[in-house]
Tab-separated table of C-alpha atoms in Angstrom:
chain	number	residue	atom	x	y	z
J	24	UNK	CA	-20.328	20.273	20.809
J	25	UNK	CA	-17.612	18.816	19.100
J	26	UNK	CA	-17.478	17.655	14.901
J	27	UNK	CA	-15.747	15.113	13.053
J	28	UNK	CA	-15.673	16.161	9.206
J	29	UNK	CA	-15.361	13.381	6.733
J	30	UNK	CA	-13.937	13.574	3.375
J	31	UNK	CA	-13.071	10.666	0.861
J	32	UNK	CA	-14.271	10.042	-2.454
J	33	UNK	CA	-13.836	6.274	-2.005
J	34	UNK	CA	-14.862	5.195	1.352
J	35	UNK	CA	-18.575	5.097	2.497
J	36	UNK	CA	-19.488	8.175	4.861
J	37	UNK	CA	-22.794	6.185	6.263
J	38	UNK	CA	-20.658	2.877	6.473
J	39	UNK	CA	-18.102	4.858	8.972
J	40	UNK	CA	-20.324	7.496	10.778
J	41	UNK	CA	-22.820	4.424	11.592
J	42	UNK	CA	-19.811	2.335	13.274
J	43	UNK	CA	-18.291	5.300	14.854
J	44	UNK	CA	-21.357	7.441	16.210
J	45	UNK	CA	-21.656	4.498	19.468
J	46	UNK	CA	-17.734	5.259	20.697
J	47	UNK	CA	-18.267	8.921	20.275
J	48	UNK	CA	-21.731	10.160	21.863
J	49	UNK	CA	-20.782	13.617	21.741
J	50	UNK	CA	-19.427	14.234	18.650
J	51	UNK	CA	-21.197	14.927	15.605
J	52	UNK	CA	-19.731	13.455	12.233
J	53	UNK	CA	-21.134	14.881	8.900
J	54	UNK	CA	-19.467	15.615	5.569
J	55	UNK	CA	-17.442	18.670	5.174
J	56	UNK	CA	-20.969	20.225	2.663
J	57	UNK	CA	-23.550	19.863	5.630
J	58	UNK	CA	-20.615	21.300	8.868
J	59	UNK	CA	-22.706	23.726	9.997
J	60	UNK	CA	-20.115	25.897	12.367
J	61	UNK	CA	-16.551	25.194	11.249
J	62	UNK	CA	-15.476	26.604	14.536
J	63	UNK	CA	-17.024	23.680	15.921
J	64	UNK	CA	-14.926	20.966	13.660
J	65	UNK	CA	-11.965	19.684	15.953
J	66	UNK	CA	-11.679	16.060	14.277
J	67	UNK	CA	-11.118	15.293	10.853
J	68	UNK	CA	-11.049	11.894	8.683
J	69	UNK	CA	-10.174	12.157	5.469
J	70	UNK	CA	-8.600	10.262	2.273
J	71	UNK	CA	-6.588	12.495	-0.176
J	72	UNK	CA	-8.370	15.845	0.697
J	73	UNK	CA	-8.139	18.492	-1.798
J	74	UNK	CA	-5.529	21.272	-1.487
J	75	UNK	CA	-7.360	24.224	0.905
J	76	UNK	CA	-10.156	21.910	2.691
J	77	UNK	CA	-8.720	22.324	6.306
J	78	UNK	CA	-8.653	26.289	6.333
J	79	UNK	CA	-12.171	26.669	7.794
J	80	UNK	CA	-11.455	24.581	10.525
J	81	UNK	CA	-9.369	26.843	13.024
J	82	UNK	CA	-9.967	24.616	15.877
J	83	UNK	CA	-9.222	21.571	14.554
J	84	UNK	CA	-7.220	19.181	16.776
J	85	UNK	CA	-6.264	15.646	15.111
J	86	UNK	CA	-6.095	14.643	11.260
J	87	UNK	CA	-6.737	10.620	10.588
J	88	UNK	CA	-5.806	9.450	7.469
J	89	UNK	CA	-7.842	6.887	6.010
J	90	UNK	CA	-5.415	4.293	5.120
J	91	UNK	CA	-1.802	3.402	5.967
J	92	UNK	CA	0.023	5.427	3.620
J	93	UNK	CA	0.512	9.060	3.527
J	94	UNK	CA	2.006	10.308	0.532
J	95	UNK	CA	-1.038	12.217	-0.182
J	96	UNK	CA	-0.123	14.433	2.258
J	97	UNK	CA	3.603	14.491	1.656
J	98	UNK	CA	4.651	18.029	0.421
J	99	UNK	CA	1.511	19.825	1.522
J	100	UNK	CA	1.509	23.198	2.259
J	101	UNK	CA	-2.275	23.824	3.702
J	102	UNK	CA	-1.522	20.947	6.826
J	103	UNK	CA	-2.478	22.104	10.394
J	104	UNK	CA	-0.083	21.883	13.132
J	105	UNK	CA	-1.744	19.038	14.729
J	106	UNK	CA	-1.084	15.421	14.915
J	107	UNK	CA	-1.789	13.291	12.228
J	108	UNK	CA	-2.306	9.386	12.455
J	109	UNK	CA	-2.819	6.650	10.021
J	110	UNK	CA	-4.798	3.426	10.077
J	111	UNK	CA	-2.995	0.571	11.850
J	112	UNK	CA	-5.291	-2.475	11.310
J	113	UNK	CA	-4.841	-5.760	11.468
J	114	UNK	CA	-7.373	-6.867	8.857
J	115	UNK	CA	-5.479	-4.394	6.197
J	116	UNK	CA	-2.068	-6.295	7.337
J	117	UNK	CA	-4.303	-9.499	6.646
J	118	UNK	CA	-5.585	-8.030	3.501
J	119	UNK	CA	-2.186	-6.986	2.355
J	120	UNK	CA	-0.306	-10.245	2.748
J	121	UNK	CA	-3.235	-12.514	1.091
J	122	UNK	CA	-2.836	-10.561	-1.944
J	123	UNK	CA	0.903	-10.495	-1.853
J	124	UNK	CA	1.141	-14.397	-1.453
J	125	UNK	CA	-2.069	-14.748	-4.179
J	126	UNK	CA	0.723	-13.123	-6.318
J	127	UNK	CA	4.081	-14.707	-5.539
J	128	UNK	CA	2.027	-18.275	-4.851
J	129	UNK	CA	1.004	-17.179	-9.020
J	130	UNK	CA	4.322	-17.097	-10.394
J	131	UNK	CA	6.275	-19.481	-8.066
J	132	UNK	CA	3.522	-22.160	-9.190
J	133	UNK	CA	4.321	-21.177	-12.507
J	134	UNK	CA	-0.041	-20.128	-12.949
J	135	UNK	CA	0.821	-17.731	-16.251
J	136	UNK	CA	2.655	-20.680	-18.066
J	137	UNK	CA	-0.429	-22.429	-17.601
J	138	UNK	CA	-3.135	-19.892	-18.233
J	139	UNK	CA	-1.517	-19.137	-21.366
J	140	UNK	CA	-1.163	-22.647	-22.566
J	141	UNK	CA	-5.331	-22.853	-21.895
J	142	UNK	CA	-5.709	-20.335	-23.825
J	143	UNK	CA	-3.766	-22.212	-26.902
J	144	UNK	CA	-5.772	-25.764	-25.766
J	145	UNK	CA	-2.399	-27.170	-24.993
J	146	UNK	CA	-1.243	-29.359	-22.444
J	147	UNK	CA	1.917	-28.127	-20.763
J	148	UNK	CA	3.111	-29.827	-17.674
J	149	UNK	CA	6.303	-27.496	-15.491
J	150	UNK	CA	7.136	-29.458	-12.401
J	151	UNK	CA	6.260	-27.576	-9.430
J	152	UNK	CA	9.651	-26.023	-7.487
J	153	UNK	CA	9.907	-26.210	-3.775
J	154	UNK	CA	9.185	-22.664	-1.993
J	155	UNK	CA	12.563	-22.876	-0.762
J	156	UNK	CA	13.848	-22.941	-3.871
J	157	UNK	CA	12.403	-19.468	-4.700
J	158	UNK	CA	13.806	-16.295	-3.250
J	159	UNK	CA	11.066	-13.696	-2.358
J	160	UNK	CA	12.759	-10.395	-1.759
J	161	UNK	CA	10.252	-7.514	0.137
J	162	UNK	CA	11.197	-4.763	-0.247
J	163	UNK	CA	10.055	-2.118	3.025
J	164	UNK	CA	9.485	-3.826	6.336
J	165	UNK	CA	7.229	-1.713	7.528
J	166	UNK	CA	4.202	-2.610	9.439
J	167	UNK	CA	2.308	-4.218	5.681
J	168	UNK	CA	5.649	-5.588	4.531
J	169	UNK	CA	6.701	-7.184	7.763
J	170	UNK	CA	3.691	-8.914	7.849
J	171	UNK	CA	3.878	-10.279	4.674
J	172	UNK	CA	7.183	-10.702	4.918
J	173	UNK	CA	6.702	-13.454	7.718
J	174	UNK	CA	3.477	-15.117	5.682
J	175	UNK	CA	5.503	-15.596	2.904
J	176	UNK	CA	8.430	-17.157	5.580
J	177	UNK	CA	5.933	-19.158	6.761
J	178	UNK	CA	4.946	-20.882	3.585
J	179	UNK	CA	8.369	-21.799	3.065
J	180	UNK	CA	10.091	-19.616	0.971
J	181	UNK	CA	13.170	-18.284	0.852
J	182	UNK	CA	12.445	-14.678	2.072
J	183	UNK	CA	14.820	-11.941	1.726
J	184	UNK	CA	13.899	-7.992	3.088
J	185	UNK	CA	15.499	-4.729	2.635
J	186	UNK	CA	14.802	-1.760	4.601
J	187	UNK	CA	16.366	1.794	5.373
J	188	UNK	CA	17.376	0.774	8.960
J	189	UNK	CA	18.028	-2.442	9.837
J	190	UNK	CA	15.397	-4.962	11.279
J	191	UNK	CA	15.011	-8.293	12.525
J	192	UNK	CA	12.099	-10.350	11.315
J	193	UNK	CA	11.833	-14.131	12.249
J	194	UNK	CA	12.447	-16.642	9.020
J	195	UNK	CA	13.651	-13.218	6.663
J	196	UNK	CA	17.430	-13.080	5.882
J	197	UNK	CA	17.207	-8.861	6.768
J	198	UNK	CA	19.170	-5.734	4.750
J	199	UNK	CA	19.574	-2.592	4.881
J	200	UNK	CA	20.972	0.711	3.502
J	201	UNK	CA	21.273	1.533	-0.144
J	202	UNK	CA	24.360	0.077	-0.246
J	203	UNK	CA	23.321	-3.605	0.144
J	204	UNK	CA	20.484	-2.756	-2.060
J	205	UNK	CA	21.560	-3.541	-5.894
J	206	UNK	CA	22.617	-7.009	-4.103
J	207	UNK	CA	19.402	-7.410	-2.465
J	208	UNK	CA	17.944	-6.769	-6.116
J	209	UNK	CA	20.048	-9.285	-7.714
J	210	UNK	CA	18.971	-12.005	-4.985
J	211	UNK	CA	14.972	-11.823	-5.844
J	212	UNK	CA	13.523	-13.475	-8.261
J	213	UNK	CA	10.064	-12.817	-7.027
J	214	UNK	CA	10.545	-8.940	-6.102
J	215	UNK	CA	7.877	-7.679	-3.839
J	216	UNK	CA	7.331	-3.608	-3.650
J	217	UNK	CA	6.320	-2.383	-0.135
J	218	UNK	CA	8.063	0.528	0.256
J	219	UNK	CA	6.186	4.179	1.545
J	220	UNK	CA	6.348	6.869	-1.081
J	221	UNK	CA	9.196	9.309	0.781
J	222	UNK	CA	10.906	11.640	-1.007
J	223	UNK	CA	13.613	9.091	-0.531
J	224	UNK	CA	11.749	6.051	-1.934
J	225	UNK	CA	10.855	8.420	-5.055
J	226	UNK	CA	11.924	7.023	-8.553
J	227	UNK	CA	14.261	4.539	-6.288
J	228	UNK	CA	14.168	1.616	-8.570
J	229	UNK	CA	15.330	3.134	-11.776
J	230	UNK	CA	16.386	1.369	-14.831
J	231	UNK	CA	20.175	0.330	-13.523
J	232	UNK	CA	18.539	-0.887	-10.276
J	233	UNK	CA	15.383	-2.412	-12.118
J	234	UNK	CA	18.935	-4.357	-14.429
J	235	UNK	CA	19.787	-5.841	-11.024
J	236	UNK	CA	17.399	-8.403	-10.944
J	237	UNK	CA	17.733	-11.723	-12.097
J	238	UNK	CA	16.717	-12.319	-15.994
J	239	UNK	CA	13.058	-13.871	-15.608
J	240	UNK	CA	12.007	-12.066	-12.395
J	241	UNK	CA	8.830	-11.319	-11.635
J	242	UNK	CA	7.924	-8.245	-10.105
J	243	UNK	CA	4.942	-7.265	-8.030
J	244	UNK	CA	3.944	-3.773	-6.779
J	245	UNK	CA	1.510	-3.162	-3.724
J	246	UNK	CA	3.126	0.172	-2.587
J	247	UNK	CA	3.015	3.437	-4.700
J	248	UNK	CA	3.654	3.313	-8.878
J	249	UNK	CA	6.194	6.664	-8.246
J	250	UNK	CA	8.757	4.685	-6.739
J	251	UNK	CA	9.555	2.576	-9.567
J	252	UNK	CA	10.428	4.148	-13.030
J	253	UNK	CA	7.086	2.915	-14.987
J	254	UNK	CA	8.732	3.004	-18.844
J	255	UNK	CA	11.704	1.282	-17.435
J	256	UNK	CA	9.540	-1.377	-15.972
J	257	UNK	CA	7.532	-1.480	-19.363
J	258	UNK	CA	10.449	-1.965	-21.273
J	259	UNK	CA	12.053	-4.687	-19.264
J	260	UNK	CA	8.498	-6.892	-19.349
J	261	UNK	CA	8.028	-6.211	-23.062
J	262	UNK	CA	11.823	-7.473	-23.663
J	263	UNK	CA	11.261	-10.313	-20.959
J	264	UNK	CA	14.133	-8.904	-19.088
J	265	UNK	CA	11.447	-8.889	-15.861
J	266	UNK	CA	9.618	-12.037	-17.314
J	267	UNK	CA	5.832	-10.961	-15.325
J	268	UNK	CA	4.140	-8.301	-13.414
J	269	UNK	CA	1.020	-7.922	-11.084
J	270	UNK	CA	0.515	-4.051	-10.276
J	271	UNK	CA	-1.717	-2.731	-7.964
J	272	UNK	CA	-0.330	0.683	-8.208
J	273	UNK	CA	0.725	2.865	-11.005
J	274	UNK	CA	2.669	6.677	-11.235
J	275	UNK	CA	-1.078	7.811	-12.655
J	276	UNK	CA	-3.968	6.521	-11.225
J	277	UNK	CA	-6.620	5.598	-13.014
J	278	UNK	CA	-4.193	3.967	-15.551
J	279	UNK	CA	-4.561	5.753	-18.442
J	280	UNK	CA	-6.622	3.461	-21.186
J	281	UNK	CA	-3.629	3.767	-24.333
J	282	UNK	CA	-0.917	2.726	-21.710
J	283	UNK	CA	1.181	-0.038	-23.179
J	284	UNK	CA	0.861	-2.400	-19.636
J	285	UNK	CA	-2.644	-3.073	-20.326
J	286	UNK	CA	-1.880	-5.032	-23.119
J	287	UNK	CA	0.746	-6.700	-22.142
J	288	UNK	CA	0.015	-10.821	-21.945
J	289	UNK	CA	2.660	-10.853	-18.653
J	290	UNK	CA	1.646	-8.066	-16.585
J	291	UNK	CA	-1.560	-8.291	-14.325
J	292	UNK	CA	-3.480	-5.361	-12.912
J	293	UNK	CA	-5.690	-4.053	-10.648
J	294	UNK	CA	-7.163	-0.899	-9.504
J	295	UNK	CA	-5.166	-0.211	-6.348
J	296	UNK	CA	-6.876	-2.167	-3.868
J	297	UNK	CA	-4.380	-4.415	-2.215
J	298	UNK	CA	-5.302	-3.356	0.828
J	299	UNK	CA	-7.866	-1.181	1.737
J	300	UNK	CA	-9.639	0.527	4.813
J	301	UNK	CA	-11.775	-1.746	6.727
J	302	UNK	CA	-14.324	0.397	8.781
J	303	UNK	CA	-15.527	-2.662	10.799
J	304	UNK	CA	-12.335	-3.446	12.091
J	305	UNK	CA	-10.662	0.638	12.456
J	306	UNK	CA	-13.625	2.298	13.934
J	307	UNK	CA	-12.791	1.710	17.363
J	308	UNK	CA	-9.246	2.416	17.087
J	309	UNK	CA	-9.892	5.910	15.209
J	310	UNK	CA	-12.510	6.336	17.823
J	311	UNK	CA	-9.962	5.701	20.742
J	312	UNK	CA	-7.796	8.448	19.090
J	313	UNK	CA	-10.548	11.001	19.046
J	314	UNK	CA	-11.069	10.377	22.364
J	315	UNK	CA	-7.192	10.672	23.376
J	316	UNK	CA	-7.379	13.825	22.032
J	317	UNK	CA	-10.411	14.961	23.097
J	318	UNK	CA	-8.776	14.552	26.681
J	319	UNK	CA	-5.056	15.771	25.368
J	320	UNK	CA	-3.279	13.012	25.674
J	321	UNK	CA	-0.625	11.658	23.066
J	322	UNK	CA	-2.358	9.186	20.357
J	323	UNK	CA	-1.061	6.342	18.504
J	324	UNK	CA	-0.250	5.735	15.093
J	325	UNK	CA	1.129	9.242	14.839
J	326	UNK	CA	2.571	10.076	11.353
J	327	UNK	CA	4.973	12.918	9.911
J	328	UNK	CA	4.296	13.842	6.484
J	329	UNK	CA	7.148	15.720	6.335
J	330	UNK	CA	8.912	11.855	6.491
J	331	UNK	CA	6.478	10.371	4.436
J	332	UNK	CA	5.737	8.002	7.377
């Protein structure tokens, strides 16, 4: 008899063992308080585990990670030797780029100017720009940022991506390298964060870089909050250097209640959740993976923490 131990403090345990008990008949899946032989746990799914929670498990044979990124795991000293996958779904892709185009659609339709003049009862008419008249830069092409980096294409606007290694994405003027990237910078006024937290992505856009965009950007992060320096970022939206902000993701999480963003009238937040884990559509995928290694074959989605991807 084989187990599947689940661990997150965020996504429903009944909600995933219910849609992945039919694909795996023989396995049991229980939380890591009711395994009853740990010798018996060969599968593991798990979001952000704390540091020691895979020792018992000697036999275990594959590690999913609930969600696309993998920082949490970055740095780790307590990881198995055994492969470790991620969540490749296309409803979190979906996910991802609906919020990313909620945003940019917000600010290249000039929303803000207009909430704000609401608020004062005042009638204040901006004439709406063309979408090709607005340059989008994503930054990270990855699987999320591709995708959104072709929705955003695809609505008209002048799209602009920057990635390590050079890629070629229909309707998206591509970069690449860190040294095209301060003139990738200085090209968006809508900058879109989709990088992976590496330790290569780490504190990348500092203050000089953060200088590189155009006066009035507007800036919108959907990756990690580490990657950007946060008081930098503060400083240039309460000067109006970056003119507005919508942040998913912050370098604490919760965002602590006296932080300065939360009052800031140009800077919209919300708790991380971009793009989340959808068990409907991944349970058959993660399932097909347990299976593949059930049998010892290779598995998709394989990740390497030690890369942060």
């Amino acid at each position: 008899m084989s187990t599947l131990v689940f661990y997150s403090e965020f996504d429903s345990f009944d909600e995933w063992s219910a849609l992945l008990a039919p694909y795996l008949p023989g396995v049991t899946i229980c939380r890591a308080e009711t395994v009853q032989n740990p010798d018996d746990v060969h599968y593991a799914l798990a979001w952000k585990p704390p540091h020691g929670f895979f020792a018992p498990y000697r036999n275990l044979k594959l590690l999913v990670n609930l969600g696309a990124g993998v920082d949490s795991l970055v740095g780790r000293d307590d990881l198995p030797d055994i492969p470790i996958i991620r969540l490749s779904d296309p409803d979190m892709a979906r996910m991802m780029a609906g919020y990313v185009l909620f945003a940019v659609l917000r600010y290249a339709r000039d929303i803000p100017a207009f909430e704000r003049a609401q608020r004062e009862q005042r009638w204040h008419y901006l004439h709406p720009r063309t979408p090709s008249s607005v340059r989008v830069g994503v930054l990270g092409l990855g699987e999320l940022g591709g995708y959104a980096a072709q929705e955003l294409a695809r609505q008209g606007f002048d799209v602009r991506g920057w990635s390590r290694s050079q890629k070629a994405i229909a309707g998206v003027r591509c970069s690449s390298g860190l040294a095209s990237l301060n003139d990738f910078l200085s090209q968006s006024d809508i900058l879109v964060m989709m990088l992976p937290l590496t330790p290569h992505t780490a504190g990348l856009l500092s203050a000089e870089r953060l200088a590189c965009l155009p006066a009035g950007a507007a800036f919108i992060n959907v990756s990690r909050g580490a990657i950007v320096d946060q008081a930098a970022l503060t400083d240039a939206l309460r000067t109006g250097r970056i003119a507005e902000a919508t942040l998913d993701v912050f370098d604490r999480e919760p965002l602590p209640p006296g932080d300065p963003l939360w009052r800031m009238e140009n800077v919209l937040i919300t708790p991380h959740l971009a793009s989340v884990a959808i068990p409907a559509s991944a349970a058959q995928q993660v399932a097909e993976n347990i299976q593949r290694a059930a049998r010892g074959e290779p598995v998709t989605n394989q990740v390497f923490p030690a890369r942060g991807y």
